[in-house]
Short mmCIF file of C-alpha atoms in Angstrom, two decimals:
data_model
loop_
_atom_site.label_atom_id
_atom_site.label_comp_id
_atom_site.label_asym_id
_atom_site.label_seq_id
_atom_site.Cartn_x
_atom_site.Cartn_y
_atom_site.Cartn_z
CA UNK A 1 36.98 -55.37 0.95
CA UNK A 2 36.01 -57.29 -2.21
CA UNK A 3 37.65 -58.27 -5.48
CA UNK A 4 35.86 -56.95 -8.59
CA UNK A 5 36.50 -56.77 -12.28
CA UNK A 6 37.60 -53.50 -13.95
CA UNK A 7 36.64 -52.45 -17.49
CA UNK A 8 39.99 -53.72 -18.84
CA UNK A 9 39.44 -57.19 -17.38
CA UNK A 10 41.87 -57.01 -14.49
CA UNK A 11 40.83 -57.37 -10.88
CA UNK A 12 41.21 -54.84 -8.13
CA UNK A 13 40.39 -54.80 -4.42
CA UNK A 14 38.26 -51.83 -3.54
CA UNK A 15 36.31 -50.73 -0.53
CA UNK A 16 32.89 -49.09 -0.92
CA UNK A 17 33.39 -48.66 -4.68
CA UNK A 18 31.91 -50.92 -7.30
CA UNK A 19 33.74 -51.07 -10.61
CA UNK A 20 31.76 -53.33 -12.89
CA UNK A 21 31.81 -54.27 -16.56
CA UNK A 22 29.44 -51.40 -17.26
CA UNK A 23 31.93 -48.92 -15.83
CA UNK A 24 32.19 -47.06 -12.56
CA UNK A 25 29.04 -47.07 -10.45
CA UNK A 26 29.01 -44.57 -7.59
CA UNK A 27 29.07 -46.01 -4.10
CA UNK A 28 26.14 -43.82 -3.16
CA UNK A 29 23.83 -46.01 -5.25
CA UNK A 30 24.80 -49.08 -3.24
CA UNK A 31 24.06 -47.66 0.19
CA UNK A 32 20.69 -47.03 1.72
CA UNK A 33 21.51 -44.52 4.44
CA UNK A 34 19.66 -41.83 6.32
CA UNK A 35 19.86 -38.12 5.47
CA UNK A 36 21.42 -37.37 8.84
CA UNK A 37 24.23 -39.10 10.68
CA UNK A 38 22.95 -42.47 11.93
CA UNK A 39 22.22 -42.73 15.65
CA UNK A 40 23.02 -45.91 17.66
CA UNK A 41 19.43 -47.06 17.27
CA UNK A 42 19.60 -46.53 13.51
CA UNK A 43 22.75 -48.58 13.07
CA UNK A 44 22.46 -52.04 11.70
CA UNK A 45 23.15 -54.28 8.76
CA UNK A 46 21.13 -53.61 5.63
CA UNK A 47 20.91 -55.83 2.62
CA UNK A 48 21.56 -54.22 -0.73
CA UNK A 49 21.40 -56.20 -3.97
CA UNK A 50 21.54 -59.45 -2.00
CA UNK A 51 24.74 -58.52 -0.17
CA UNK A 52 25.24 -57.56 3.44
CA UNK A 53 26.77 -54.14 4.02
CA UNK A 54 28.85 -53.06 6.99
CA UNK A 55 27.39 -50.88 9.70
CA UNK A 56 26.96 -47.31 8.52
CA UNK A 57 27.58 -44.23 10.63
CA UNK A 58 28.07 -41.57 7.96
CA UNK A 59 26.50 -38.44 6.46
CA UNK A 60 24.26 -38.48 3.39
CA UNK A 61 26.66 -40.20 1.05
CA UNK A 62 30.17 -41.52 0.96
CA UNK A 63 32.36 -38.95 -0.82
CA UNK A 64 35.63 -39.67 -2.60
CA UNK A 65 38.80 -37.65 -2.21
CA UNK A 66 40.09 -38.68 -5.64
CA UNK A 67 38.94 -40.63 -8.70
CA UNK A 68 39.52 -44.38 -8.79
CA UNK A 69 43.02 -45.28 -9.88
CA UNK A 70 43.22 -45.28 -13.66
CA UNK A 71 39.89 -43.45 -14.06
CA UNK A 72 40.86 -39.78 -13.71
CA UNK A 73 39.11 -39.00 -17.02
CA UNK A 74 35.86 -40.70 -16.03
CA UNK A 75 32.79 -38.86 -17.42
CA UNK A 76 34.93 -36.23 -19.17
CA UNK A 77 33.76 -37.50 -22.55
CA UNK A 78 30.26 -36.25 -21.64
CA UNK A 79 31.39 -32.59 -21.43
CA UNK A 80 29.68 -30.56 -24.18
CA UNK A 81 31.58 -27.36 -24.97
CA UNK A 82 29.01 -26.25 -27.57
CA UNK A 83 26.35 -25.56 -24.90
CA UNK A 84 28.62 -23.73 -22.46
CA UNK A 85 27.98 -20.00 -22.14
CA UNK A 86 29.54 -18.29 -19.14
CA UNK A 87 28.51 -14.75 -20.15
CA UNK A 88 25.16 -14.73 -18.39
CA UNK A 89 24.66 -13.96 -14.73
CA UNK A 90 25.70 -16.84 -12.49
CA UNK A 91 22.38 -17.70 -10.83
CA UNK A 92 21.20 -21.14 -9.74
CA UNK A 93 18.50 -22.27 -12.18
CA UNK A 94 16.40 -23.52 -9.25
CA UNK A 95 16.92 -21.07 -6.38
CA UNK A 96 18.13 -18.02 -8.39
CA UNK A 97 20.90 -17.61 -5.80
CA UNK A 98 24.31 -16.29 -6.86
CA UNK A 99 26.13 -17.89 -3.91
CA UNK A 100 28.43 -20.88 -4.48
CA UNK A 101 27.24 -21.53 -8.05
CA UNK A 102 28.36 -24.48 -10.15
CA UNK A 103 27.88 -24.92 -13.92
CA UNK A 104 27.03 -28.34 -15.32
CA UNK A 105 29.55 -28.97 -18.10
CA UNK A 106 27.16 -31.36 -19.83
CA UNK A 107 24.07 -29.14 -20.26
CA UNK A 108 25.39 -25.70 -19.24
CA UNK A 109 22.85 -25.03 -16.44
CA UNK A 110 23.80 -23.39 -13.15
CA UNK A 111 23.17 -25.01 -9.75
CA UNK A 112 23.95 -23.96 -6.20
CA UNK A 113 26.40 -26.04 -4.16
CA UNK A 114 27.68 -29.58 -4.64
CA UNK A 115 26.88 -31.17 -1.24
CA UNK A 116 24.64 -34.23 -0.83
CA UNK A 117 21.56 -32.03 -0.45
CA UNK A 118 22.41 -29.57 -3.23
CA UNK A 119 20.57 -29.13 -6.52
CA UNK A 120 23.71 -30.00 -8.49
CA UNK A 121 23.94 -33.28 -6.56
CA UNK A 122 20.34 -34.22 -7.37
CA UNK A 123 20.84 -33.14 -11.00
CA UNK A 124 23.74 -35.58 -11.22
CA UNK A 125 21.63 -38.43 -9.81
CA UNK A 126 18.46 -37.72 -11.77
CA UNK A 127 19.87 -36.80 -15.19
CA UNK A 128 23.28 -38.48 -15.11
CA UNK A 129 25.30 -35.27 -15.68
CA UNK A 130 28.42 -35.71 -13.60
CA UNK A 131 30.94 -32.90 -14.31
CA UNK A 132 30.61 -29.43 -12.68
CA UNK A 133 32.78 -26.31 -12.45
CA UNK A 134 32.75 -23.85 -9.55
CA UNK A 135 32.23 -20.41 -11.13
CA UNK A 136 34.32 -18.66 -8.51
CA UNK A 137 37.28 -20.98 -7.91
CA UNK A 138 37.26 -22.59 -11.42
CA UNK A 139 37.71 -26.02 -9.78
CA UNK A 140 36.00 -28.96 -11.51
CA UNK A 141 34.25 -31.75 -9.59
CA UNK A 142 32.56 -35.04 -10.40
CA UNK A 143 29.19 -35.59 -8.71
CA UNK A 144 27.76 -37.41 -6.87
CA UNK A 145 31.19 -38.81 -5.91
CA UNK A 146 32.47 -35.36 -4.98
CA UNK A 147 36.13 -35.56 -5.98
CA UNK A 148 38.01 -32.78 -7.80
CA UNK A 149 39.08 -33.34 -11.40
CA UNK A 150 42.57 -32.09 -12.22
CA UNK A 151 42.69 -33.29 -15.80
CA UNK A 152 44.46 -30.81 -18.13
CA UNK A 153 41.91 -31.40 -20.88
CA UNK A 154 39.52 -29.02 -19.07
CA UNK A 155 41.92 -26.07 -19.01
CA UNK A 156 40.34 -24.56 -22.12
CA UNK A 157 36.96 -24.42 -20.35
CA UNK A 158 38.50 -22.77 -17.29
CA UNK A 159 40.16 -20.17 -19.52
CA UNK A 160 36.92 -19.35 -21.36
CA UNK A 161 35.09 -19.04 -18.04
CA UNK A 162 37.72 -16.74 -16.52
CA UNK A 163 40.45 -15.65 -19.00
CA UNK A 164 43.78 -14.69 -17.44
CA UNK A 165 46.78 -13.11 -19.15
CA UNK A 166 50.46 -12.60 -18.45
CA UNK A 167 52.03 -9.17 -18.72
CA UNK A 168 53.98 -10.31 -21.79
CA UNK A 169 50.77 -11.39 -23.53
CA UNK A 170 49.06 -8.07 -22.78
CA UNK A 171 52.02 -6.00 -23.96
CA UNK A 172 51.97 -7.87 -27.28
CA UNK A 173 48.28 -7.23 -28.01
CA UNK A 174 48.85 -4.15 -30.17
CA UNK A 175 52.06 -5.34 -31.79
CA UNK A 176 50.77 -8.59 -33.30
CA UNK A 177 47.95 -9.25 -35.75
CA UNK A 178 46.42 -12.22 -33.96
CA UNK A 179 44.01 -14.65 -35.61
CA UNK A 180 41.89 -17.09 -33.61
CA UNK A 181 39.24 -19.73 -34.34
CA UNK A 182 36.02 -20.66 -32.57
CA UNK A 183 34.87 -24.19 -31.77
CA UNK A 184 33.02 -24.22 -35.08
CA UNK A 185 36.12 -23.19 -37.02
CA UNK A 186 35.08 -19.55 -37.57
CA UNK A 187 37.96 -17.11 -37.77
CA UNK A 188 37.95 -14.00 -35.59
CA UNK A 189 40.35 -11.33 -34.29
CA UNK A 190 40.66 -11.09 -30.48
CA UNK A 191 39.49 -7.66 -29.37
CA UNK A 192 37.16 -7.27 -32.35
CA UNK A 193 34.24 -9.52 -31.53
CA UNK A 194 30.50 -8.96 -31.75
CA UNK A 195 28.40 -8.19 -28.69
CA UNK A 196 24.83 -9.33 -28.09
CA UNK A 197 22.11 -6.72 -28.32
CA UNK A 198 19.67 -8.44 -25.96
CA UNK A 199 16.95 -5.90 -26.69
CA UNK A 200 18.02 -2.24 -26.73
CA UNK A 201 21.48 -2.20 -25.18
CA UNK A 202 23.54 -1.18 -28.22
CA UNK A 203 24.18 2.20 -26.51
CA UNK A 204 26.10 0.20 -23.88
CA UNK A 205 27.83 -2.09 -26.38
CA UNK A 206 29.53 0.72 -28.31
CA UNK A 207 30.81 2.43 -25.15
CA UNK A 208 32.34 -0.75 -23.69
CA UNK A 209 33.85 -1.69 -27.06
CA UNK A 210 35.48 1.75 -27.31
CA UNK A 211 36.79 1.69 -23.71
CA UNK A 212 38.24 -1.79 -24.25
CA UNK A 213 40.53 -0.27 -26.91
CA UNK A 214 42.04 2.41 -24.67
CA UNK A 215 45.34 0.57 -23.96
CA UNK A 216 46.17 1.77 -20.41
CA UNK A 217 42.59 1.19 -19.24
CA UNK A 218 42.37 -2.15 -21.06
CA UNK A 219 45.72 -3.39 -19.74
CA UNK A 220 44.72 -2.41 -16.21
CA UNK A 221 41.52 -4.46 -16.37
CA UNK A 222 43.30 -7.39 -18.02
CA UNK A 223 46.07 -7.70 -15.44
CA UNK A 224 44.86 -6.44 -12.05
CA UNK A 225 43.18 -8.59 -9.40
CA UNK A 226 39.73 -7.18 -8.61
CA UNK A 227 38.51 -9.99 -6.35
CA UNK A 228 38.11 -7.58 -3.42
CA UNK A 229 36.63 -4.74 -5.49
CA UNK A 230 32.92 -3.94 -6.02
CA UNK A 231 30.90 -6.08 -8.39
CA UNK A 232 30.79 -3.38 -11.09
CA UNK A 233 34.58 -3.46 -11.51
CA UNK A 234 34.80 -7.25 -11.34
CA UNK A 235 32.19 -7.70 -14.08
CA UNK A 236 33.74 -5.04 -16.33
CA UNK A 237 37.12 -6.71 -15.95
CA UNK A 238 35.87 -10.14 -16.96
CA UNK A 239 33.95 -8.71 -19.95
CA UNK A 240 37.06 -6.94 -21.27
CA UNK A 241 39.08 -10.14 -20.70
CA UNK A 242 36.51 -12.06 -22.75
CA UNK A 243 36.55 -9.46 -25.56
CA UNK A 244 40.30 -10.07 -25.94
CA UNK A 245 40.13 -13.87 -25.46
CA UNK A 246 42.26 -15.66 -28.11
CA UNK A 247 40.79 -19.08 -27.17
CA UNK A 248 37.05 -18.31 -27.18
CA UNK A 249 34.43 -20.91 -28.06
CA UNK A 250 32.41 -18.35 -30.07
CA UNK A 251 33.18 -15.09 -31.88
CA UNK A 252 30.93 -12.88 -29.76
CA UNK A 253 30.31 -12.05 -26.11
CA UNK A 254 27.23 -11.16 -24.12
CA UNK A 255 27.22 -8.15 -21.75
CA UNK A 256 24.28 -9.55 -19.75
CA UNK A 257 26.17 -10.01 -16.48
CA UNK A 258 27.61 -6.47 -16.42
CA UNK A 259 24.32 -4.93 -17.57
CA UNK A 260 22.46 -6.55 -14.70
CA UNK A 261 24.83 -4.90 -12.23
CA UNK A 262 24.60 -1.54 -14.04
CA UNK A 263 20.80 -1.69 -13.99
CA UNK A 264 20.90 -2.32 -10.24
CA UNK A 265 23.55 0.33 -9.56
CA UNK A 266 21.82 3.02 -11.65
CA UNK A 267 18.34 2.35 -10.22
CA UNK A 268 17.28 1.08 -13.66
CA UNK A 269 18.28 4.26 -15.45
CA UNK A 270 20.41 2.13 -17.78
CA UNK A 271 18.95 -1.26 -18.67
CA UNK A 272 19.15 -3.86 -21.41
CA UNK A 273 15.52 -3.34 -22.46
CA UNK A 274 15.39 0.44 -23.04
CA UNK A 275 17.51 2.58 -25.35
CA UNK A 276 19.67 5.22 -23.66
CA UNK A 277 22.12 7.89 -24.71
CA UNK A 278 25.76 6.66 -24.99
CA UNK A 279 27.14 9.96 -23.68
CA UNK A 280 24.89 9.95 -20.62
CA UNK A 281 25.85 6.35 -19.98
CA UNK A 282 29.58 7.01 -20.49
CA UNK A 283 29.53 9.89 -17.99
CA UNK A 284 27.73 7.78 -15.40
CA UNK A 285 29.94 4.77 -16.10
CA UNK A 286 33.30 6.56 -15.81
CA UNK A 287 32.32 8.28 -12.56
CA UNK A 288 31.09 5.03 -11.01
CA UNK A 289 34.16 3.10 -12.16
CA UNK A 290 36.30 5.85 -10.62
CA UNK A 291 34.55 5.45 -7.27
CA UNK A 292 34.52 1.64 -7.45
CA UNK A 293 38.28 1.65 -8.00
CA UNK A 294 38.70 3.62 -4.79
CA UNK A 295 39.07 7.00 -6.45
CA UNK A 296 38.59 10.19 -4.45
CA UNK A 297 35.77 12.67 -5.07
CA UNK A 298 38.15 15.57 -4.44
CA UNK A 299 41.61 14.37 -5.47
CA UNK A 300 42.07 14.44 -9.28
CA UNK A 301 43.70 11.52 -11.06
CA UNK A 302 43.08 9.12 -8.19
CA UNK A 303 41.90 6.26 -10.42
CA UNK A 304 42.85 4.80 -13.78
CA UNK A 305 39.65 6.22 -15.33
CA UNK A 306 40.63 9.78 -14.45
CA UNK A 307 44.29 9.25 -15.34
CA UNK A 308 43.23 8.40 -18.89
CA UNK A 309 40.55 11.02 -19.58
CA UNK A 310 40.55 13.86 -17.06
CA UNK A 311 41.77 17.29 -18.15
CA UNK A 312 41.53 20.93 -17.06
CA UNK A 313 39.44 23.68 -18.65
CA UNK A 314 39.63 27.44 -18.06
CA UNK A 315 36.23 29.15 -18.17
CA UNK A 316 35.96 32.95 -18.44
CA UNK A 317 32.52 34.35 -17.60
CA UNK A 318 30.98 37.80 -17.93
CA UNK A 319 27.50 38.73 -16.76
CA UNK A 320 25.20 40.41 -19.29
CA UNK A 321 22.94 43.05 -17.79
CA UNK A 322 19.95 44.78 -19.38
CA UNK A 323 19.38 48.49 -18.75
CA UNK A 324 16.97 51.11 -20.08
CA UNK A 325 18.33 54.37 -21.46
CA UNK A 326 16.68 57.77 -21.37
CA UNK A 327 14.43 56.88 -24.28
CA UNK A 328 13.32 53.70 -22.52
CA UNK A 329 15.05 51.57 -25.13
CA UNK A 330 16.32 48.31 -23.78
CA UNK A 331 20.04 47.76 -24.27
CA UNK A 332 22.55 45.19 -23.02
CA UNK A 333 25.76 46.03 -21.22
CA UNK A 334 28.62 43.77 -20.28
CA UNK A 335 29.83 43.81 -16.73
CA UNK A 336 33.43 44.88 -16.43
CA UNK A 337 34.36 41.98 -14.19
CA UNK A 338 35.56 38.75 -15.81
CA UNK A 339 35.28 35.71 -13.62
CA UNK A 340 37.81 32.90 -14.22
CA UNK A 341 37.22 29.32 -13.11
CA UNK A 342 39.28 26.19 -13.68
CA UNK A 343 37.13 23.08 -14.03
CA UNK A 344 38.02 19.46 -14.59
CA UNK A 345 36.40 17.47 -17.38
CA UNK A 346 36.17 13.88 -18.62
CA UNK A 347 34.64 14.70 -22.00
CA UNK A 348 34.30 17.81 -24.16
CA UNK A 349 31.00 18.79 -25.78
CA UNK A 350 31.18 20.15 -29.35
CA UNK A 351 28.24 22.18 -30.69
CA UNK A 352 27.06 21.79 -34.27
CA UNK A 353 25.90 24.78 -36.32
CA UNK A 354 22.15 24.89 -36.90
CA UNK A 355 20.94 22.60 -39.67
CA UNK A 356 19.15 24.24 -42.65
CA UNK A 357 15.36 24.31 -42.43
CA UNK A 358 14.65 24.14 -46.16
CA UNK A 359 15.31 21.84 -49.09
CA UNK A 360 17.44 22.83 -52.06
CA UNK A 361 16.08 23.68 -55.51
CA UNK A 362 15.92 20.00 -56.45
CA UNK A 363 13.77 19.35 -53.37
CA UNK A 364 16.39 17.22 -51.77
CA UNK A 365 17.30 17.54 -48.13
CA UNK A 366 20.55 19.35 -47.57
CA UNK A 367 22.99 17.58 -45.28
CA UNK A 368 25.63 20.17 -44.38
CA UNK A 369 29.20 19.35 -43.43
CA UNK A 370 31.48 20.99 -40.91
CA UNK A 371 35.16 20.29 -40.16
CA UNK A 372 35.98 18.98 -36.70
CA UNK A 373 38.46 21.83 -36.23
CA UNK A 374 35.62 24.37 -36.72
CA UNK A 375 33.51 23.04 -33.86
CA UNK A 376 36.64 22.62 -31.73
CA UNK A 377 37.18 26.39 -31.98
CA UNK A 378 34.74 26.66 -29.07
CA UNK A 379 37.83 26.01 -26.93
CA UNK A 380 40.25 28.50 -28.52
CA UNK A 381 39.69 31.09 -25.76
CA UNK A 382 38.65 33.73 -28.31
CA UNK A 383 35.09 32.92 -29.35
CA UNK A 384 32.43 33.73 -26.79
CA UNK A 385 29.17 31.90 -26.31
CA UNK A 386 26.08 33.30 -24.67
CA UNK A 387 24.26 31.13 -22.20
CA UNK A 388 21.32 32.48 -20.19
CA UNK A 389 22.58 35.82 -18.88
CA UNK A 390 26.29 35.14 -19.26
CA UNK A 391 28.90 35.24 -21.97
CA UNK A 392 31.53 32.49 -21.68
CA UNK A 393 34.87 31.65 -23.26
CA UNK A 394 36.68 28.31 -22.92
CA UNK A 395 40.35 27.30 -23.16
CA UNK A 396 42.02 23.97 -22.43
CA UNK A 397 44.94 23.91 -20.02
CA UNK A 398 48.14 21.86 -19.93
CA UNK A 399 48.73 19.06 -19.36
CA UNK A 400 46.24 17.58 -21.79
CA UNK A 401 45.02 14.08 -20.86
CA UNK A 402 46.42 11.06 -22.74
CA UNK A 403 42.94 10.48 -24.19
CA UNK A 404 40.32 13.05 -25.20
CA UNK A 405 36.60 12.23 -25.39
CA UNK A 406 34.57 14.39 -27.81
CA UNK A 407 30.77 14.52 -27.67
CA UNK A 408 29.20 15.95 -30.83
CA UNK A 409 25.90 17.36 -29.60
CA UNK A 410 23.27 16.23 -32.11
CA UNK A 411 20.11 16.14 -30.02
CA UNK A 412 18.21 19.01 -28.48
CA UNK A 413 14.86 19.18 -26.75
CA UNK A 414 12.21 21.80 -26.44
CA UNK A 415 8.79 21.68 -24.84
CA UNK A 416 7.26 19.79 -27.75
CA UNK A 417 9.75 17.64 -29.65
CA UNK A 418 13.30 16.34 -29.64
CA UNK A 419 15.31 17.43 -32.64
CA UNK A 420 18.29 15.77 -34.31
CA UNK A 421 20.97 17.66 -36.21
CA UNK A 422 22.20 15.48 -39.13
CA UNK A 423 25.26 17.65 -39.92
CA UNK A 424 28.27 15.58 -41.01
CA UNK A 425 31.52 16.23 -39.13
CA UNK A 426 34.57 15.79 -41.36
CA UNK A 427 37.94 14.78 -39.90
CA UNK A 428 41.15 12.92 -40.59
CA UNK A 429 41.66 9.84 -38.40
CA UNK A 430 45.26 10.94 -37.76
CA UNK A 431 47.09 14.17 -37.04
CA UNK A 432 44.57 16.25 -35.10
CA UNK A 433 46.57 19.21 -33.77
CA UNK A 434 45.14 20.32 -30.41
CA UNK A 435 47.68 23.11 -29.77
CA UNK A 436 45.36 25.96 -30.98
CA UNK A 437 42.90 25.10 -28.22
CA UNK A 438 45.36 24.96 -25.31
CA UNK A 439 46.67 27.92 -23.37
CA UNK A 440 50.47 28.01 -23.88
CA UNK A 441 52.55 26.84 -20.94
CA UNK A 442 56.29 26.35 -21.58
CA UNK A 443 56.56 24.19 -18.46
CA UNK A 444 54.56 21.47 -20.26
CA UNK A 445 54.90 22.15 -23.99
CA UNK A 446 57.04 24.26 -26.28
CA UNK A 447 54.89 27.11 -27.69
CA UNK A 448 54.24 26.83 -31.40
CA UNK A 449 54.79 23.06 -31.47
CA UNK A 450 51.82 20.92 -32.52
CA UNK A 451 50.15 18.48 -30.11
CA UNK A 452 49.15 15.48 -32.21
CA UNK A 453 46.19 13.24 -31.45
CA UNK A 454 45.06 10.16 -33.39
CA UNK A 455 41.60 8.60 -33.46
CA UNK A 456 41.03 5.40 -31.46
CA UNK A 457 37.26 4.92 -31.71
CA UNK A 458 34.35 6.64 -33.43
CA UNK A 459 30.77 6.00 -32.22
CA UNK A 460 28.18 6.69 -34.90
CA UNK A 461 24.43 7.29 -34.67
CA UNK A 462 21.98 5.86 -37.20
CA UNK A 463 18.32 6.82 -37.43
CA UNK A 464 16.07 3.94 -38.47
CA UNK A 465 12.40 4.19 -39.31
CA UNK A 466 10.35 1.95 -37.05
CA UNK A 467 8.02 0.67 -39.81
CA UNK A 468 8.20 0.52 -43.57
CA UNK A 469 4.96 2.51 -43.87
CA UNK A 470 6.07 5.16 -41.36
CA UNK A 471 5.45 8.75 -42.36
CA UNK A 472 7.70 11.80 -42.39
CA UNK A 473 8.19 13.16 -38.90
CA UNK A 474 7.40 9.88 -37.16
CA UNK A 475 9.69 9.01 -34.28
CA UNK A 476 12.83 7.27 -35.51
CA UNK A 477 14.59 4.45 -33.75
CA UNK A 478 18.13 5.16 -32.64
CA UNK A 479 20.85 2.61 -33.30
CA UNK A 480 24.57 2.81 -32.63
CA UNK A 481 27.74 1.36 -34.11
CA UNK A 482 31.41 1.82 -33.32
CA UNK A 483 34.47 2.06 -35.55
CA UNK A 484 37.83 1.15 -34.01
CA UNK A 485 41.41 0.98 -35.15
CA UNK A 486 43.09 -2.42 -35.28
CA UNK A 487 46.63 -1.47 -34.33
CA UNK A 488 48.18 -4.84 -35.19
CA UNK A 489 46.94 -4.68 -38.81
CA UNK A 490 46.68 -0.88 -39.10
CA UNK A 491 43.09 -1.29 -40.27
CA UNK A 492 39.68 -0.02 -39.19
CA UNK A 493 36.92 -2.34 -38.01
CA UNK A 494 33.23 -1.48 -37.67
CA UNK A 495 31.11 -3.34 -35.10
CA UNK A 496 27.35 -3.11 -34.80
CA UNK A 497 26.06 -5.64 -32.27
CA UNK A 498 27.04 -9.07 -33.65
CA UNK A 499 28.21 -7.77 -37.05
CA UNK A 500 31.95 -7.19 -37.46
CA UNK A 501 33.38 -5.88 -40.73
CA UNK A 502 36.37 -3.96 -42.03
CA UNK A 503 35.96 -0.36 -43.15
CA UNK A 504 38.11 2.32 -44.76
CA UNK A 505 39.47 5.16 -42.62
CA UNK A 506 38.62 7.59 -45.43
CA UNK A 507 34.93 6.74 -44.96
CA UNK A 508 34.75 7.10 -41.18
CA UNK A 509 33.34 10.64 -41.20
CA UNK A 510 30.40 9.80 -43.50
CA UNK A 511 28.18 8.73 -40.60
CA UNK A 512 26.65 10.86 -37.86
CA UNK A 513 29.61 10.95 -35.48
CA UNK A 514 28.40 11.22 -31.89
CA UNK A 515 31.27 10.25 -29.60
CA UNK A 516 35.00 9.99 -30.28
CA UNK A 517 38.10 8.79 -28.43
CA UNK A 518 41.38 10.48 -29.43
CA UNK A 519 44.83 9.38 -28.27
CA UNK A 520 47.75 11.70 -27.64
CA UNK A 521 50.81 10.76 -29.65
CA UNK A 522 53.46 9.95 -27.11
CA UNK A 523 56.63 10.73 -29.03
CA UNK A 524 55.26 14.03 -30.38
CA UNK A 525 56.97 13.59 -33.74
CA UNK A 526 56.00 15.50 -36.84
CA UNK A 527 52.88 15.02 -38.88
CA UNK A 528 52.31 11.44 -40.02
CA UNK A 529 55.57 10.13 -38.53
CA UNK A 530 54.74 9.38 -34.93
CA UNK A 531 53.26 6.22 -33.49
CA UNK A 532 50.23 6.48 -31.30
CA UNK A 533 50.58 5.80 -27.62
CA UNK A 534 49.72 2.18 -26.97
CA UNK A 535 50.13 1.82 -23.24
CA UNK A 536 53.48 0.06 -23.46
#
């Protein structure tokens, strides 16, 4: 026990801690001790800095349970929020392990463990970075001393690392037009933030952005505890929580952590370095989320993903047979039997009419237009389509799902090339009546009454020439953007990677619509009067 001076000039009796005029100096620097517990033959008195120390029989270093009295904010002024980025996969920068990872709050690097033999411990000694956060428990520690910091000034960092919301906050998301500011003072709207395109993952970005604006699904991932669920669900949950973060340090997020898990889970079918089709990814993603949430392969509606999007479809099929008559002329006959199947779906495919092959008289390419209701007539139960040796008719069945996913089929392949249909699909963002495409069932809906749906998100394809000197017919690069409704402001926002801008709902149909999310109006009121279902 010795009496030493503190930084404010008073004296204090401390044991094993040196508080000098230069500030707090960790006890570990004053003790020369062995890496393992000292044996009787190792014990003795060592001289350090001209003083005699007591006998030591301790592990690697003396650890503190709490900061010195009056110094609970020690080292916290070295925390640098500008370098902190918790979006990337939590891997130790030395061992690449994802077990027991800590982030240095001074330089932002990840290290495994905080014990006396850990990389974080040596980083603290060698570089002088002393404040670390456990990425799983969100507890903050000072190294090499080893005590936990419970200072409230670090709560903003904990929230950015792992945002958590109350039910009241989540229920208010669509009612209030929230405005937030980044560390640099940039204004942004929670829920409408840019997303990094690391190389070619914009197909993923638009799908996750759209799903994060489906209120029941979003609210579920914002509020539920997924700590015991598979990694895919945990990483999706934290990404959606970061998209809606009102206290973010920057106005964009990175999907790197979730994409790494998706690449692993899909056997590298979907990666961050190769462009993929958003519809193919969405189908894979919804089915895997369903299973990860504990959903059944046979029981419908057994997960939140299916509760939002799954519906029923009646398919009538007739076989087409070819026969030769007496004159050996080939003719087709329909089989009398009509086979009826009821299938479940997560998204509906809409076929575009064939695009014109020729230019107009002014030698300009013709870009035809078709109303959304025209291509939806595929599901009216009247029009038949021929596929291989069968003629099929489709009709939706009650009850319709709360959210409908439409896939406008633009791409087709043959043996030689892949073709794109540039036809524009025209639509109104509100008041889509789905009743003509549903088989009447008084038990669910009064016949003759409209079934209103309103647009939630519109994913648009853009074809970009790879080089300025590229020639006609050269392969075009696919890019994707998403348009979403801001319910709090009743505005439309367009997001393409990191770029976020407002757009007019009257202009939504001008792009090459590829994937849409429509929301069933809950109150079922007349045209233009009802409010869209918002998950409340």
